[in-house]
Short mmCIF file of C-alpha atoms and ligand atoms in Angstrom, two decimals:
data_model
loop_
_atom_site.label_atom_id
_atom_site.label_comp_id
_atom_site.label_asym_id
_atom_site.label_seq_id
_atom_site.Cartn_x
_atom_site.Cartn_y
_atom_site.Cartn_z
CA MET U 34 0.50 0.12 -0.26
CA ILE U 35 2.74 2.65 1.00
CA GLY U 36 4.21 1.53 -2.54
CA GLU U 37 1.47 2.31 -4.30
CA VAL U 38 0.68 5.63 -2.93
CA THR U 39 4.35 7.17 -2.47
CA GLY U 40 5.80 4.86 -5.23
CA ILE U 41 8.52 4.01 -2.11
CA ARG U 42 9.00 0.21 -2.79
CA ARG U 43 12.34 -0.18 -0.36
CA ILE U 44 12.62 0.74 3.64
CA ARG U 45 15.57 0.26 4.95
CA MET U 46 14.67 0.05 9.05
CA LEU U 47 11.81 -0.33 11.46
CA TYR U 48 11.51 0.87 13.90
CA LEU U 49 8.97 -0.30 16.18
CA GLN U 50 7.52 0.87 19.64
CA LEU U 51 6.53 -2.31 21.28
CA LEU U 52 4.45 -0.35 23.85
CA TYR U 53 3.75 3.01 25.22
CA ARG U 54 4.21 1.97 28.78
CA CYS U 55 7.69 2.82 30.69
CA ASN U 56 9.47 2.66 33.95
CA PHE U 57 10.44 6.58 33.53
CA GLU U 58 8.63 9.78 32.75
CA CYS U 59 10.85 12.29 31.03
CA LEU U 60 10.50 15.95 31.08
CA HIS U 61 11.19 15.77 27.06
CA CYS U 62 9.81 12.44 25.94
CA PHE U 63 7.47 12.89 22.90
CA HIS U 64 5.08 10.70 23.90
CA GLY U 65 3.77 12.81 26.88
CA GLU U 66 0.64 12.05 28.09
CA ARG U 67 0.47 8.33 26.10
CA LEU U 68 2.99 6.67 28.29
CA GLN U 69 0.56 5.94 30.38
CA HIS U 70 -1.52 4.51 27.62
CA GLY U 71 -1.70 0.61 27.36
CA ASP U 72 -1.99 0.04 23.95
CA ALA U 73 0.86 -2.63 22.78
CA PHE U 74 1.99 -4.83 19.55
CA THR U 75 1.17 -8.74 21.33
CA ALA U 76 4.18 -10.55 20.46
CA GLU U 77 2.43 -12.53 17.71
CA GLU U 78 1.99 -8.32 15.91
CA ALA U 79 4.78 -7.80 16.33
CA ILE U 80 6.75 -10.11 14.60
CA SER U 81 3.45 -10.51 11.86
CA LEU U 82 4.71 -6.66 11.71
CA ILE U 83 8.46 -6.52 10.80
CA THR U 84 7.57 -10.44 8.87
CA LEU U 85 5.63 -7.88 6.42
CA MET U 86 7.81 -4.84 6.63
CA ARG U 87 10.59 -7.33 4.85
CA ASP U 88 9.14 -9.26 2.46
CA GLN U 89 6.96 -6.25 1.30
CA TYR U 90 9.60 -3.77 1.65
CA GLY U 91 13.08 -5.14 2.08
CA VAL U 92 13.47 -4.21 5.65
CA GLU U 93 17.35 -5.72 6.66
CA ALA U 94 17.28 -4.05 10.08
CA VAL U 95 14.47 -3.45 13.36
CA THR U 96 15.19 -0.89 16.24
CA LEU U 97 12.57 -2.11 19.14
CA LEU U 98 11.99 0.61 21.45
CA GLY U 99 9.04 1.79 23.45
CA GLY U 100 7.63 3.36 26.03
CA GLU U 101 10.64 1.50 27.73
CA PRO U 102 11.12 -2.24 25.54
CA PHE U 103 12.96 -4.22 28.74
CA VAL U 104 9.05 -3.75 30.29
CA TYR U 105 8.24 -5.61 27.51
CA ARG U 106 7.69 -8.91 28.62
CA ASP U 107 7.62 -10.59 25.05
CA LEU U 108 10.81 -8.89 24.23
CA ALA U 109 13.07 -11.97 23.96
CA GLN U 110 10.70 -13.81 21.86
CA VAL U 111 10.49 -11.06 19.42
CA VAL U 112 14.17 -10.63 19.18
CA GLN U 113 15.02 -14.15 18.35
CA HIS U 114 12.36 -14.05 15.77
CA ALA U 115 13.47 -11.29 13.85
CA LYS U 116 17.18 -12.34 14.67
CA GLN U 117 16.70 -15.74 13.98
CA ASP U 118 14.03 -16.57 11.58
CA LEU U 119 13.85 -13.23 9.83
CA GLY U 120 18.01 -12.75 9.14
CA LEU U 121 17.47 -8.89 10.44
CA ARG U 122 20.12 -7.16 12.34
CA VAL U 123 18.22 -6.12 15.81
CA GLU U 124 18.80 -3.20 17.80
CA ILE U 125 17.37 -2.21 21.33
CA CYS U 126 16.50 1.56 22.35
CA THR U 127 16.50 1.70 25.29
CA ASN U 128 17.05 3.79 28.74
CA GLY U 129 19.28 0.88 30.48
CA TYR U 130 17.21 1.01 33.50
CA ARG U 131 18.63 -2.02 35.69
CA ILE U 132 18.09 -4.48 32.16
CA GLU U 133 20.71 -6.49 33.45
CA ARG U 134 19.02 -9.85 33.58
CA ARG U 135 17.11 -9.00 30.89
CA LEU U 136 19.84 -7.81 28.48
CA ARG U 137 21.41 -11.22 29.49
CA GLU U 138 18.55 -13.45 27.93
CA ILE U 139 18.91 -11.86 24.48
CA ALA U 140 22.09 -10.81 24.36
CA PRO U 141 23.20 -13.87 21.51
CA ASN U 142 20.79 -12.71 19.03
CA LEU U 143 21.39 -8.56 19.75
CA ASP U 144 23.27 -7.18 17.57
CA LEU U 145 23.44 -3.81 19.11
CA LEU U 146 22.32 -1.84 22.21
CA ARG U 147 21.32 1.67 22.31
CA VAL U 148 21.03 3.56 25.31
CA SER U 149 19.60 7.12 25.95
CA LEU U 150 21.63 9.58 28.04
CA GLU U 151 21.08 13.55 28.30
CA GLY U 152 24.05 14.48 30.43
CA ILE U 153 26.47 12.97 33.28
CA GLY U 154 25.50 12.61 36.56
CA SER U 155 23.08 14.56 38.25
CA THR U 156 22.26 16.86 34.99
CA ASN U 157 20.71 13.20 33.56
CA ASP U 158 19.10 12.16 36.58
CA HIS U 159 17.13 15.37 36.24
CA ILE U 160 15.62 15.06 33.17
CA ARG U 161 15.27 11.38 33.39
CA LYS U 162 14.90 9.38 36.79
CA THR U 163 16.75 9.33 39.99
CA GLY U 164 19.85 6.18 39.75
CA SER U 165 19.69 6.27 36.17
CA TYR U 166 22.99 7.53 35.10
CA GLN U 167 24.36 4.68 37.18
CA SER U 168 22.50 2.20 36.05
CA ALA U 169 22.79 3.48 32.11
CA LEU U 170 26.61 2.92 32.88
CA SER U 171 25.94 -0.81 34.61
CA ALA U 172 23.90 -1.46 31.54
CA LEU U 173 27.04 -0.74 28.90
CA ASP U 174 28.92 -1.67 31.14
CA LEU U 175 27.60 -5.18 31.05
CA ALA U 176 26.85 -5.30 27.16
CA ARG U 177 30.41 -4.84 26.49
CA GLN U 178 31.06 -7.76 28.37
CA LEU U 179 28.79 -9.47 26.89
CA GLY U 180 29.93 -8.90 23.38
CA VAL U 181 26.93 -6.33 22.35
CA ARG U 182 28.49 -3.24 20.20
CA THR U 183 26.69 -0.79 21.60
CA GLY U 184 25.71 3.36 20.98
CA ALA U 185 24.31 6.36 22.86
CA THR U 186 21.64 8.77 22.14
CA MET U 187 20.94 11.92 23.64
CA THR U 188 18.37 15.01 23.27
CA VAL U 189 20.50 18.48 22.90
CA THR U 190 18.76 20.58 25.53
CA SER U 191 19.85 24.37 27.39
CA ARG U 192 19.99 21.65 30.61
CA ASN U 193 22.82 19.55 29.22
CA ILE U 194 24.38 21.55 25.90
CA GLY U 195 27.13 21.74 28.08
CA GLU U 196 27.73 17.93 28.78
CA VAL U 197 27.75 16.71 25.11
CA LEU U 198 31.79 16.26 25.51
CA PRO U 199 32.15 15.03 28.77
CA LEU U 200 29.50 12.44 28.01
CA ALA U 201 31.16 11.51 24.77
CA ARG U 202 34.45 11.56 26.53
CA THR U 203 32.92 9.21 29.40
CA LEU U 204 31.20 6.45 26.63
CA GLU U 205 34.14 5.59 24.83
CA HIS U 206 35.41 4.33 27.90
CA PHE U 207 32.77 2.03 27.37
CA ASP U 208 34.04 1.16 23.98
CA VAL U 209 30.49 2.85 23.05
CA GLU U 210 30.61 3.31 19.10
CA GLN U 211 27.97 5.87 18.09
CA LEU U 212 26.66 8.79 19.78
CA LYS U 213 23.24 10.44 18.33
CA LEU U 214 22.66 13.43 18.95
CA HIS U 215 18.54 14.61 18.24
CA CYS U 216 17.56 17.94 18.53
CA LEU U 217 14.98 18.22 21.24
CA ARG U 218 10.97 18.37 19.40
CA PRO U 219 8.84 20.35 21.44
CA VAL U 220 5.83 17.51 21.66
CA GLY U 221 4.66 15.08 24.75
CA ASN U 222 6.10 16.71 27.99
CA ALA U 223 8.53 18.77 26.08
CA ALA U 224 6.19 20.72 24.89
CA ALA U 225 4.89 21.25 28.74
CA HIS U 226 9.17 22.46 29.23
CA PRO U 227 9.38 24.83 27.44
CA GLU U 228 12.79 25.85 29.87
CA LEU U 229 14.70 23.19 28.05
CA LEU U 230 14.54 24.41 24.66
CA VAL U 231 17.47 26.27 23.26
CA THR U 232 17.03 29.45 22.56
CA ASP U 233 20.33 30.77 21.59
CA THR U 234 21.32 28.75 17.94
CA THR U 235 25.15 29.92 17.88
CA ALA U 236 25.40 27.89 20.53
CA TYR U 237 25.23 24.95 18.38
CA ALA U 238 28.20 25.98 16.59
CA ARG U 239 30.57 26.62 19.11
CA LEU U 240 29.14 22.70 20.19
CA ARG U 241 30.60 21.55 17.10
CA GLU U 242 33.65 23.37 16.81
CA GLU U 243 34.27 21.93 20.24
CA LEU U 244 32.72 18.11 19.06
CA GLN U 245 35.47 19.12 15.90
CA ALA U 246 38.25 19.50 18.16
CA ALA U 247 38.08 17.18 20.38
CA LYS U 248 39.58 14.24 18.84
CA LEU U 249 36.79 11.46 20.06
CA THR U 250 36.95 7.67 19.28
CA VAL U 251 33.66 7.73 19.35
CA GLU U 252 31.69 8.76 15.69
CA VAL U 253 29.23 11.70 16.69
CA ILE U 254 26.06 11.54 14.79
CA VAL U 255 24.60 14.52 14.43
CA ASP U 256 20.62 15.81 13.72
CA GLU U 257 21.56 18.78 11.60
CA ASP U 258 18.35 20.81 13.07
CA LEU U 259 21.68 21.25 15.62
CA SER U 260 22.51 23.82 13.75
CA GLU U 261 22.52 27.81 13.65
CA ASP U 262 20.12 28.22 10.56
CA GLY U 263 18.43 24.75 11.13
CA ALA U 264 18.81 21.88 8.67
CA PRO U 265 19.47 22.24 4.98
CA GLU U 266 16.70 21.33 2.37
CA ILE U 267 17.34 18.49 0.89
CA CYS U 268 16.14 17.80 -3.40
CA THR U 269 13.65 14.40 -2.73
CA PRO U 270 13.72 12.91 -6.30
CA ALA U 271 10.59 14.13 -8.84
CA GLY U 272 7.88 11.83 -7.95
CA GLY U 273 9.84 11.25 -4.36
CA PRO U 274 12.16 8.64 -3.32
CA VAL U 275 11.62 4.99 -3.99
CA GLU U 276 13.79 3.93 -1.05
CA ILE U 277 13.87 5.73 2.92
CA GLU U 278 15.56 5.17 5.48
CA ARG U 279 13.30 4.15 8.16
CA ILE U 280 9.76 4.06 8.93
CA GLU U 281 8.66 4.76 12.79
CA ALA U 282 5.43 2.32 14.53
CA ASP U 283 3.23 3.13 17.54
CA PRO U 284 2.13 0.72 19.37
CA ARG U 285 -1.46 1.21 18.06
CA GLY U 286 0.41 1.06 14.82
CA ALA U 287 0.03 4.18 13.25
CA LEU U 288 3.58 4.32 11.04
CA THR U 289 5.19 7.48 10.20
CA MET U 290 8.00 7.88 8.08
CA SER U 291 9.76 11.43 9.09
CA CYS U 292 11.33 11.27 11.78
CA LYS U 293 10.02 15.10 12.46
CA ALA U 294 6.51 13.88 12.55
CA VAL U 295 6.76 11.19 14.92
CA GLY U 296 4.71 11.70 18.42
CA LYS U 297 2.64 14.22 16.57
CA ASP U 298 -0.21 12.50 15.15
CA SER U 299 0.33 13.13 11.92
CA HIS U 300 0.16 9.43 9.83
CA ALA U 301 -1.12 8.00 6.31
CA PHE U 302 -0.09 4.62 6.58
CA TRP U 303 -1.88 2.26 9.79
CA TYR U 304 -0.77 -1.43 10.28
CA ASP U 305 -3.96 -3.29 10.78
CA LYS U 306 -2.69 -5.66 13.25
CA VAL U 307 -6.18 -8.13 13.05
CA ALA U 308 -6.00 -7.98 8.74
CA ASP U 309 -2.29 -8.00 9.43
CA HIS U 310 -1.81 -5.13 5.85
CA ILE U 311 -1.09 -1.56 5.96
CA VAL U 312 -3.97 0.79 4.90
CA HIS U 313 -4.00 4.43 3.97
CA ARG U 314 -6.31 7.05 5.77
CA PRO U 315 -4.87 10.47 4.69
CA SER U 316 -5.75 13.37 6.27
CA ALA U 317 -5.56 16.84 5.55
CA THR U 318 -2.66 16.99 8.67
CA ASP U 319 -0.60 13.77 7.95
CA GLU U 320 2.53 13.97 6.86
CA LEU U 321 2.89 13.18 3.04
CA THR U 322 -0.31 15.97 2.75
CA LEU U 323 1.84 18.29 4.48
CA ALA U 324 5.19 17.06 3.28
CA VAL U 325 6.98 17.25 6.53
CA PRO U 326 10.84 16.56 5.41
CA ASP U 327 12.90 14.03 7.39
CA VAL U 328 15.44 14.47 9.60
CA VAL U 329 18.89 14.61 8.01
CA TYR U 330 21.73 13.18 9.80
CA GLY U 331 25.38 14.07 9.50
CA ARG U 332 28.89 13.76 11.76
CA ALA U 333 29.76 16.23 13.80
S1 SF4 T 403 11.89 9.26 26.74
FE1 SF4 T 403 12.19 7.63 26.99
S2 SF4 T 403 13.14 6.81 28.54
FE2 SF4 T 403 12.12 8.76 29.01
S3 SF4 T 403 9.71 8.08 29.63
FE3 SF4 T 403 10.73 8.50 26.90
S4 SF4 T 403 9.97 6.49 26.37
FE4 SF4 T 403 10.41 7.05 28.51
#
């Protein structure tokens, strides 16, 4: 259905939000009040969607997230199926809070563990949860011992922009391969915390200079909106792209192709869990009608 409407034939990666539920309530979380909602994929539905995406769109990798994927009861089953039966690369994006027992269980089928951190020590804990910084570092340490590759994500805010470099240095001690920096978008909980927005955008230029001068071994990937002028305009081919990088499924089955539309209820496509197929439900505010651009990432 996506191909018929948009011409897109290939999607490289599926981001699958297994559930909204989370053991955190971060100040910047784009889910906002949905963190309290009970919607979730069953293991069977999750496996059916992953299979459909692989068979119809050539998806090569699945990233499991939430909410918090490690509170999802059937995580091991979904990971094992995606890896062993479908042959996909499997990543998990987690807050890393007390995940040790379950991480040991799924490690043999996991290609990459990506942990979210929002700064050093109390800076992180203020945005996320008391004790979450140490717990996330413990998860990274265990992943290294288990031979699981690791990455990290950070959403750059007014509170942590001065701690990007110290965090990158810390991550190097844990052999983390990549740190991905996101731009805060005022949706969900972040809409209620305007104090987190970086208002002086010249700070982004200083951050980039600092990162470039630092000669880090951890690769730093930057959302190009973290710049004074915002992301560059990207020319899409006439008729739209034939291949896209990613699609994200929320726990209800809503499918979003542009990262900038995630969390905004701006989707044109849904995965019908019962019928096991994708349906087109266009609206005046969907991401196709509004031509919402995707996030552009680059090297710092
Ligand atoms: S940002 Fe992640 S860890 Fe924090 S509340 Fe949202 S889903 Fe949970």
